[in-house]
Coordinates of C-alpha atoms and ligand atoms in Angstrom, one line a residue:
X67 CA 66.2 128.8 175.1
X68 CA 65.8 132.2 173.3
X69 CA 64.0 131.4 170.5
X70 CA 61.7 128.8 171.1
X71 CA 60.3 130.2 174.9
X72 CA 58.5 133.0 176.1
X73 CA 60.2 133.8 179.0
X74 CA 63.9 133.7 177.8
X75 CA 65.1 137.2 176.0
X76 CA 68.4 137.4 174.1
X77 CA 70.9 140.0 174.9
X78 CA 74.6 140.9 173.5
X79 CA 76.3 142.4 175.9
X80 CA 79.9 144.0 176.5
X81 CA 83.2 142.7 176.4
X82 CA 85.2 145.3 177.9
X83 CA 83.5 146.5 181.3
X84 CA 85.0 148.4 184.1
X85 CA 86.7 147.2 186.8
X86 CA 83.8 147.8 189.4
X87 CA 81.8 144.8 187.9
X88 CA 84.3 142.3 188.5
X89 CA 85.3 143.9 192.1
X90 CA 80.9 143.7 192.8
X91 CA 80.9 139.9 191.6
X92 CA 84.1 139.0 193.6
X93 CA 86.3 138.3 190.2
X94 CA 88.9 140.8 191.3
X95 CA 89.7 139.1 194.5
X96 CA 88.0 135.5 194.0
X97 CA 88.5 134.7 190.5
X98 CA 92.1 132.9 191.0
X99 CA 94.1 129.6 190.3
X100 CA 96.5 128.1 192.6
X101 CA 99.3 127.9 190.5
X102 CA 103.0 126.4 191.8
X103 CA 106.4 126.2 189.3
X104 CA 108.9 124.0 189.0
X105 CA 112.4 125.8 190.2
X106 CA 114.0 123.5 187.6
X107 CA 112.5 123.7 184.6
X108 CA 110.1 126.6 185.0
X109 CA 107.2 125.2 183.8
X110 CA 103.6 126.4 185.7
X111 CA 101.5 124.0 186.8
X112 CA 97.6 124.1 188.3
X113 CA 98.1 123.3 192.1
X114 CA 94.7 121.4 191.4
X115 CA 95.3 119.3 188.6
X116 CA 98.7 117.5 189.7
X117 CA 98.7 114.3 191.7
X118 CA 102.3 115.3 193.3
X119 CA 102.1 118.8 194.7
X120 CA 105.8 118.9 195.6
X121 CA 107.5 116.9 192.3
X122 CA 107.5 118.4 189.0
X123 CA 105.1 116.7 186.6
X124 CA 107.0 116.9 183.5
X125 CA 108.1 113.8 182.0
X126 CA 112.4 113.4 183.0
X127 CA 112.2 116.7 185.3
X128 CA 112.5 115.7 189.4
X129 CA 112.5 119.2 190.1
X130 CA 110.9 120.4 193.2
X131 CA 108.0 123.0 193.4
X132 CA 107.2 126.1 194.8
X133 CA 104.9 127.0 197.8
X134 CA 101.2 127.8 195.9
X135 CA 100.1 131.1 195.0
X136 CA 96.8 132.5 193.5
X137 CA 97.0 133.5 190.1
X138 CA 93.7 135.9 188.7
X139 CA 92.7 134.8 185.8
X140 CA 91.5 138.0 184.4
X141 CA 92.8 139.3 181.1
X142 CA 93.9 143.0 181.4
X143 CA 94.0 146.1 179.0
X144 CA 93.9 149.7 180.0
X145 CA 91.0 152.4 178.7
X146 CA 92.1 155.2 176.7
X147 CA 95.6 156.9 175.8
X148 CA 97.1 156.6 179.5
X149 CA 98.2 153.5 181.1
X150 CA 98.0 153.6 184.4
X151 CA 96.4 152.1 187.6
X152 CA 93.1 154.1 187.1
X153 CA 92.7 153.1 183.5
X154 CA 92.8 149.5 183.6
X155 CA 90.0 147.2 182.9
X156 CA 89.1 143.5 182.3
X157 CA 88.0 141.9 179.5
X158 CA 85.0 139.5 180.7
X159 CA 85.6 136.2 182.1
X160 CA 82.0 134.8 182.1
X161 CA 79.3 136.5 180.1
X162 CA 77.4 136.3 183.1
X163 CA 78.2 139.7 184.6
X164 CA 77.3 141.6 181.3
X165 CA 73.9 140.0 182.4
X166 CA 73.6 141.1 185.7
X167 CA 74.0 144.2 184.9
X168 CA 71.7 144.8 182.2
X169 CA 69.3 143.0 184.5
X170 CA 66.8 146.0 185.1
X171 CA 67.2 147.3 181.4
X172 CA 66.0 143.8 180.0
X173 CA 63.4 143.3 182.6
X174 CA 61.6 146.6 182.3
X175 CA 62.1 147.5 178.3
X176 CA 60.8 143.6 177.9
X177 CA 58.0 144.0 180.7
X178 CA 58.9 140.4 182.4
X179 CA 58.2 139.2 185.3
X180 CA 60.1 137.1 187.8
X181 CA 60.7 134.0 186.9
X182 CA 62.5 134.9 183.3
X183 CA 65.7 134.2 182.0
X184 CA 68.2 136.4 179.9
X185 CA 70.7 134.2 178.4
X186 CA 74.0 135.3 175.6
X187 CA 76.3 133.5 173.5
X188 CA 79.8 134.9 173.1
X189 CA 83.2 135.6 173.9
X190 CA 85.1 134.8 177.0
X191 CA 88.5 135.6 177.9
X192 CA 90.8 133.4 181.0
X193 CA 94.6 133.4 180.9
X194 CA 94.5 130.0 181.8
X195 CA 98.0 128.5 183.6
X196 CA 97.3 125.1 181.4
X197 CA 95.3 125.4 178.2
X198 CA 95.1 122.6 176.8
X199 CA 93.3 119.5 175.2
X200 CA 92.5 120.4 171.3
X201 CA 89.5 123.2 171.9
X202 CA 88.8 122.0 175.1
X203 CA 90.7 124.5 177.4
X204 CA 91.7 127.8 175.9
X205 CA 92.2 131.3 176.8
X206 CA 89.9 132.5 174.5
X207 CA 86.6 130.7 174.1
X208 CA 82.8 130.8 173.3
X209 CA 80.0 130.8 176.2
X210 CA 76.7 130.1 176.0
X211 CA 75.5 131.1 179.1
X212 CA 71.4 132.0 180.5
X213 CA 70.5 133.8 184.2
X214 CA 67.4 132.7 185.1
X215 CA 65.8 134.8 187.7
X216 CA 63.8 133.2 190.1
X217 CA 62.0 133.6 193.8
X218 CA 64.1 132.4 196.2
X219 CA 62.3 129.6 197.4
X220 CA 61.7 128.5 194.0
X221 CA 65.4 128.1 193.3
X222 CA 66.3 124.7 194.5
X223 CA 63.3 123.6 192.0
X224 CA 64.8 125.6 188.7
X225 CA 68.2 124.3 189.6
X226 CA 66.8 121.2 189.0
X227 CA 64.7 121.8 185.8
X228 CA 67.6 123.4 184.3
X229 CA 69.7 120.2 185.0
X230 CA 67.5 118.0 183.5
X231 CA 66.6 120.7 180.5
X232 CA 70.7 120.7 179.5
X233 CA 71.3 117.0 180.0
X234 CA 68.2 116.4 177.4
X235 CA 69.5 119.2 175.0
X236 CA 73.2 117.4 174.8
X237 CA 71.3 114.4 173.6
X238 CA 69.4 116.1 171.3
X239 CA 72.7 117.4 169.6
X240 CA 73.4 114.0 169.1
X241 CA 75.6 113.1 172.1
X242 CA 75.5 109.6 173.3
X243 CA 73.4 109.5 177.0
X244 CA 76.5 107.3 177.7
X245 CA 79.0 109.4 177.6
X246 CA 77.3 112.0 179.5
X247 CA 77.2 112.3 183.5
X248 CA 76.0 114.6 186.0
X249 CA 78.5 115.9 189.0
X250 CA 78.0 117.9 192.1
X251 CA 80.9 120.1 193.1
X252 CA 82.4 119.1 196.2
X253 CA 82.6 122.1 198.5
X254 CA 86.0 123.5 198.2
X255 CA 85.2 122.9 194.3
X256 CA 82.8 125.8 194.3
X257 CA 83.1 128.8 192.5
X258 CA 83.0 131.9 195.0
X259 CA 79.4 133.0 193.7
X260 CA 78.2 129.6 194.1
X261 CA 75.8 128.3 197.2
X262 CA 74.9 125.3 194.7
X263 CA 76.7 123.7 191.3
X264 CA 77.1 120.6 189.3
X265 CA 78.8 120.1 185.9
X266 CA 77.7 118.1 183.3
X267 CA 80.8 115.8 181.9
X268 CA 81.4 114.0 179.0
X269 CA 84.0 111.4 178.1
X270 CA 86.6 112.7 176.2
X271 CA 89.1 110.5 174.7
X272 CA 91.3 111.5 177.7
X273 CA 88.4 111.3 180.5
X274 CA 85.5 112.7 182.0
X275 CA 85.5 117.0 181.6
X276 CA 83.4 119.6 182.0
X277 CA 80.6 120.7 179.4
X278 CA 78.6 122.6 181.3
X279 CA 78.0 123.7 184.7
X280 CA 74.4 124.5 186.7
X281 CA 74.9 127.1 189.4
X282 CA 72.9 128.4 191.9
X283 CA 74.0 132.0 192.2
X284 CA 71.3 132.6 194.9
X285 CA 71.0 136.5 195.0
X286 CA 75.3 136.9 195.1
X287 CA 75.5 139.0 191.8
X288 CA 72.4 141.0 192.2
X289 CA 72.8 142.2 195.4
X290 CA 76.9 142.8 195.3
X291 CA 75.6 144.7 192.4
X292 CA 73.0 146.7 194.3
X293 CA 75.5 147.1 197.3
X294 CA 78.3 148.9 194.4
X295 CA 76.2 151.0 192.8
X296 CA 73.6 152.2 194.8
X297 CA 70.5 150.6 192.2
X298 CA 67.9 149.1 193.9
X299 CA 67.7 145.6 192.3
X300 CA 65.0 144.2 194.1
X301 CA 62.0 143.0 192.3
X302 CA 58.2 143.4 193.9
X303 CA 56.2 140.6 193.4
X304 CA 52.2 142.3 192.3
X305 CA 50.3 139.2 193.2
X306 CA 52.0 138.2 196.8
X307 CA 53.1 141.6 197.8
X308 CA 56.4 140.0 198.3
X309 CA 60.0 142.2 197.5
X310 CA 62.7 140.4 197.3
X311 CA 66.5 140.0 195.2
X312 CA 66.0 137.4 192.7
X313 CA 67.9 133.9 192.8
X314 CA 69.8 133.4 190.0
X315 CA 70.3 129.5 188.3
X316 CA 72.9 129.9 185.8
X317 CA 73.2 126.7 183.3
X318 CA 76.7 128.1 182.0
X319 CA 77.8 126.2 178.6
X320 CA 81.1 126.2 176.6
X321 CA 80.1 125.9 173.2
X322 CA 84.0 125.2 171.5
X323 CA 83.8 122.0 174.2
X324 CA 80.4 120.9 173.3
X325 CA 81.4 121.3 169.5
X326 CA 84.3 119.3 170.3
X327 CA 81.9 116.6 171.9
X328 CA 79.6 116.3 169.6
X329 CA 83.1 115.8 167.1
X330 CA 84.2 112.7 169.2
X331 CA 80.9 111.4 170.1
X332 CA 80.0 111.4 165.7
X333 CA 83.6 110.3 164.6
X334 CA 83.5 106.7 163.3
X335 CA 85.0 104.3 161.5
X336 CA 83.7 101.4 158.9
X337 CA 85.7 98.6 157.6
X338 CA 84.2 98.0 153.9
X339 CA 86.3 95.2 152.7
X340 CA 88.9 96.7 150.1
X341 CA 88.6 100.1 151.8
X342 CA 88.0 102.1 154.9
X343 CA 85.6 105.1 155.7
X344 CA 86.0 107.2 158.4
X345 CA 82.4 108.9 158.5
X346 CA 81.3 111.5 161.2
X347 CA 77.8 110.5 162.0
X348 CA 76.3 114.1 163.0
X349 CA 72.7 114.6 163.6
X350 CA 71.4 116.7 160.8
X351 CA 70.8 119.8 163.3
X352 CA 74.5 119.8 163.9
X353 CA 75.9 118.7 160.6
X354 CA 77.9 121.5 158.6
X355 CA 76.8 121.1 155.4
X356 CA 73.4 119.0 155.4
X357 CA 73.0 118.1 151.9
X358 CA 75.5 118.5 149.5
X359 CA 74.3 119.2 145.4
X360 CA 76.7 116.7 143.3
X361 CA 76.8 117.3 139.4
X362 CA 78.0 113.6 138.2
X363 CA 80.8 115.9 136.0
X364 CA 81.3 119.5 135.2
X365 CA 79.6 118.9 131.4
X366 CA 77.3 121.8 130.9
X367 CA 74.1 119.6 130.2
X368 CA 74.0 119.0 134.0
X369 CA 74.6 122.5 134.9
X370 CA 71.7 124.4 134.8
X371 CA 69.6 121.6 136.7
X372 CA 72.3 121.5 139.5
X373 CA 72.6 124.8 139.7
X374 CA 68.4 125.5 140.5
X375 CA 68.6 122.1 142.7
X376 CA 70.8 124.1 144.4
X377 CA 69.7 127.7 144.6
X378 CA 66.3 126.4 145.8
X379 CA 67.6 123.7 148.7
X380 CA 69.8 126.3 150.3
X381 CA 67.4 128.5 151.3
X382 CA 66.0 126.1 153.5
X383 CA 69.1 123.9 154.3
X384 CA 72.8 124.5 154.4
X385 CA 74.3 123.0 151.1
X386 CA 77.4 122.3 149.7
X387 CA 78.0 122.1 145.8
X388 CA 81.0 120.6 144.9
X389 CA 81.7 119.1 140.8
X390 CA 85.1 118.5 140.9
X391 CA 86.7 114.7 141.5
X392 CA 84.8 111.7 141.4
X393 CA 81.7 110.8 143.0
X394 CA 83.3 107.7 145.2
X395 CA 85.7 110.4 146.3
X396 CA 83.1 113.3 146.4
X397 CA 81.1 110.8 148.8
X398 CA 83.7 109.8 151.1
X399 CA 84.5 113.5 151.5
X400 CA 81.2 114.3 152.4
X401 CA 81.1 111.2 155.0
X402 CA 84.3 112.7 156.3
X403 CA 82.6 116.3 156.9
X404 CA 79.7 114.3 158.7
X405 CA 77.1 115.4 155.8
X406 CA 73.8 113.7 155.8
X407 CA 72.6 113.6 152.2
X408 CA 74.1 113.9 148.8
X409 CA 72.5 114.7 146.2
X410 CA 73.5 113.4 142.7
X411 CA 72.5 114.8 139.3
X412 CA 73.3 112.7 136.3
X413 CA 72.4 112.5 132.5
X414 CA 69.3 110.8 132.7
X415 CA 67.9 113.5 135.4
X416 CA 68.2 116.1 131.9
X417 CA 67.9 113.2 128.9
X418 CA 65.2 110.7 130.7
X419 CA 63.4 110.9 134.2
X420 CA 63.8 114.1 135.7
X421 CA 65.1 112.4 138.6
X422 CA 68.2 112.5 140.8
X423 CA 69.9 109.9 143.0
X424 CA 69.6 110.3 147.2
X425 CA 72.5 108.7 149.2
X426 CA 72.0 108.0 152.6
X427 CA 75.6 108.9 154.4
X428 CA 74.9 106.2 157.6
X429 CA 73.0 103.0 155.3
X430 CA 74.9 104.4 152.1
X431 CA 71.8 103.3 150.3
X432 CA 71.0 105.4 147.2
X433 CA 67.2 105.8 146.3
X434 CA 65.9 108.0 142.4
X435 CA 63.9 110.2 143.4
X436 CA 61.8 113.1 141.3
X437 CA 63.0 116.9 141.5
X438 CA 60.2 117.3 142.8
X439 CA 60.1 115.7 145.7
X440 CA 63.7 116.1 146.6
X441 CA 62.3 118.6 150.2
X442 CA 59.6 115.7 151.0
X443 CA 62.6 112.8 151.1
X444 CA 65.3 114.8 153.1
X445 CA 62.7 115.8 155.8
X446 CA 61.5 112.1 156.0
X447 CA 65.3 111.2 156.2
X448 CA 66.5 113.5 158.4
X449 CA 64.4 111.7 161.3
X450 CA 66.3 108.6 160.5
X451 CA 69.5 110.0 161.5
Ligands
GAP63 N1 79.3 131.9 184.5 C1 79.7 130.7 185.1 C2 80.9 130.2 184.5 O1 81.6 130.9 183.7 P1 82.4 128.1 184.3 O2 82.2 126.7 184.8 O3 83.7 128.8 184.8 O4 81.1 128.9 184.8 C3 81.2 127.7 182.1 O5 82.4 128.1 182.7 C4 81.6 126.8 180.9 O6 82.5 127.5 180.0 C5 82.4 125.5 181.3 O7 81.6 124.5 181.7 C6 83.2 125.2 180.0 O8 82.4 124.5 179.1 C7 83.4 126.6 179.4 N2 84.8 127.0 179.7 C8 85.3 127.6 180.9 N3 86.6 127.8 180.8 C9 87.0 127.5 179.5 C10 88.2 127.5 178.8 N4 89.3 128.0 179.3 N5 88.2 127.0 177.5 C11 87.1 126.5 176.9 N6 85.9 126.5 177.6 C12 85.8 126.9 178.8

């Protein structure tokens, strides 16, 4: 999104930001949980996520449960040496806000024009009732988030693009189209700021759960914003004499859940007769290490060759080198850690041909190839991934 288009900008905004924010984007009194307890056992449970909102949930526990309440999922921490009431501020529960307000900074310092998008990866804080699932729900987790500003009767149309733009993108990380779905929220579903949202799903091992979620904000944050502060945050359109608040389509993305996706979506196992391999088949784009440099022992002859096989591939790919073990166990490790390419460097590569051997993680098939044309064969390789 940032990178590769021209009207997407990059920002890194605060964590810590004062309590005014999140009282202008309705976090302070919307941002909440129903959460009930069990008067037995005392365990908290998400009003939502129970099938029996009267029984306990937990496995040989009848107890009974209490009346609902809202729980604020805000994080709190006070500002300076006093703690009281008027020092006490959140740490961020969406990126999004740190967006909003830096919307007129980035828009006028950047000279862009409605429609543009500001979009930021980083951390996000909720004191969930339930975490739970591996990475998939935590208290502190990893956002990738992008506001894209829009006329207002252009939104229902971005909504849409920036469905179908996420939806492609998970595939192109490698994620099966299979296990991928698109779900509108039902009404009482919503989040407050929402007039519009559907989530993108995947199925997990346990079931279908949220990636990623597409909202239309419609002009909520901007103009709570404006209201707060006093800040005119309405944008004049040159060419159609139009002013107006900006729209807002948020395709909001939790990058420790996609990671995890992309980990259950790759994970595989292969029966090979006397053994088995258990092989995670990343797309190179994704994979940790993408080709790994493997000296057939640690004998000095092979080490100077390794080493500038090495030096030279990682400063276009990331690389791994690794002599110690052998190579059966050297490659299985690498299948295991979902690299695409290995690399092997053996005596005739110094004594005879100048060549080294290529295995293929997926095929396994090994192919000599020259030094030379190591870069050529992994860039016609990686496409067969
Ligand atoms: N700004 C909109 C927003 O925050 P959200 O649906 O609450 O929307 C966006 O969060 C994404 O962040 C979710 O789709 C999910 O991938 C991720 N996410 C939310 N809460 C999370 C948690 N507790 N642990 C891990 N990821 C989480």
């Amino acid at each position: 999104m940032i990178h590769q288009r021209e009207d997407i900008e990059g920002i890194d905004s605060a964590i810590l930001m004062h309590p005014s924010v999140w009282e202008a984007s309705g976090h302070v009194s919307g941002f909440t949980d129903p959460l009930v307890e069990c008067k037995t056992c005392h365990n908290r449970f998400r009003e939502d996520q129970i099938e029996d909102i009267k029984i306990c949930p937990e496995k040989n526990c009848d107890g009974k449960l209490t009346e609902s309440k809202q729980f604020n999922l805000m994080f709190q921490t006070h500002m300076g040496p006093v703690q009281d009431k008027g020092s006490q501020i959140y740490l961020r529960p969406e990126t999004a806000q740190g967006i909003f307000v830096n919307f007129e900074n980035v828009m006028t310092s950047t000279r862009k024009k409605i429609p543009f998008g500001i979009g930021q990866i980083g951390k996000s804080f909720r004191n969930e009732i339930t975490p739970g699932n591996f990475i998939f729900r935590t208290r502190e987790f990893e956002q990738m988030e992008m506001e894209f500003f829009c006329q207002p009767d252009s939104a229902d149309e971005w909504f849409n693009y920036w469905i179908e733009f996420s939806h492609n993108w998970f595939e192109f990380i490698g994620i099966k189209k299979s296990n991928l779905r698109k779900r509108e929220h039902t009404a009482d579903e919503k989040p407050h700021y929402a007039k519009a949202a559907l989530d993108i799903e995947y199925n997990f091992p346990w079931g279908w759960g949220e990636l990623e979620t597409i909202n239309n904000r419609s002009d909520h944050d901007l103009k709570s914003h404006s209201e707060k502060s006093g800040k005119d945050l309405s944008f004049f359109d040159e060419e159609s004499k139009e002013r107006y608040i900006p729209y807002v389509i948020e395709p909001a993305m939790g990058a420790d859940r996609t990671v995890l996706a992309v980990i259950c979506d790759a994970y595989d196992e292969e029966d090979l007769g006397d053994e088995k391999r258990s092989l995670l088949r990343f797309k190179p784009i994704v994979s940790p290490i993408q080709v790994a440099v493997l000296p057939l022992s640690k004998n000095e002859k092979l080490a100077e060759v390794s080493n500038d096989i090495y030096k030279k591939l990682q400063k276009v790919y990331r690389c791994q080198f690794d002599n110690t073990q052998s190579i059966g166990k050297r490659y299985r490790r690498q299948d295991e850690i979902g690299t695409p390419i290995c690399l092997t460097i053996d005596f005739d590569t110094v004594e005879k041909d100048q060549c080294v051997t290529l295995r293929h993680r997926d095929t396994m098939d090994q192919i000599r190839i020259k030094i030379e044309d190591i870069e050529k064969e992994i860039e016609k390789l990686f496409t067969s991934f």
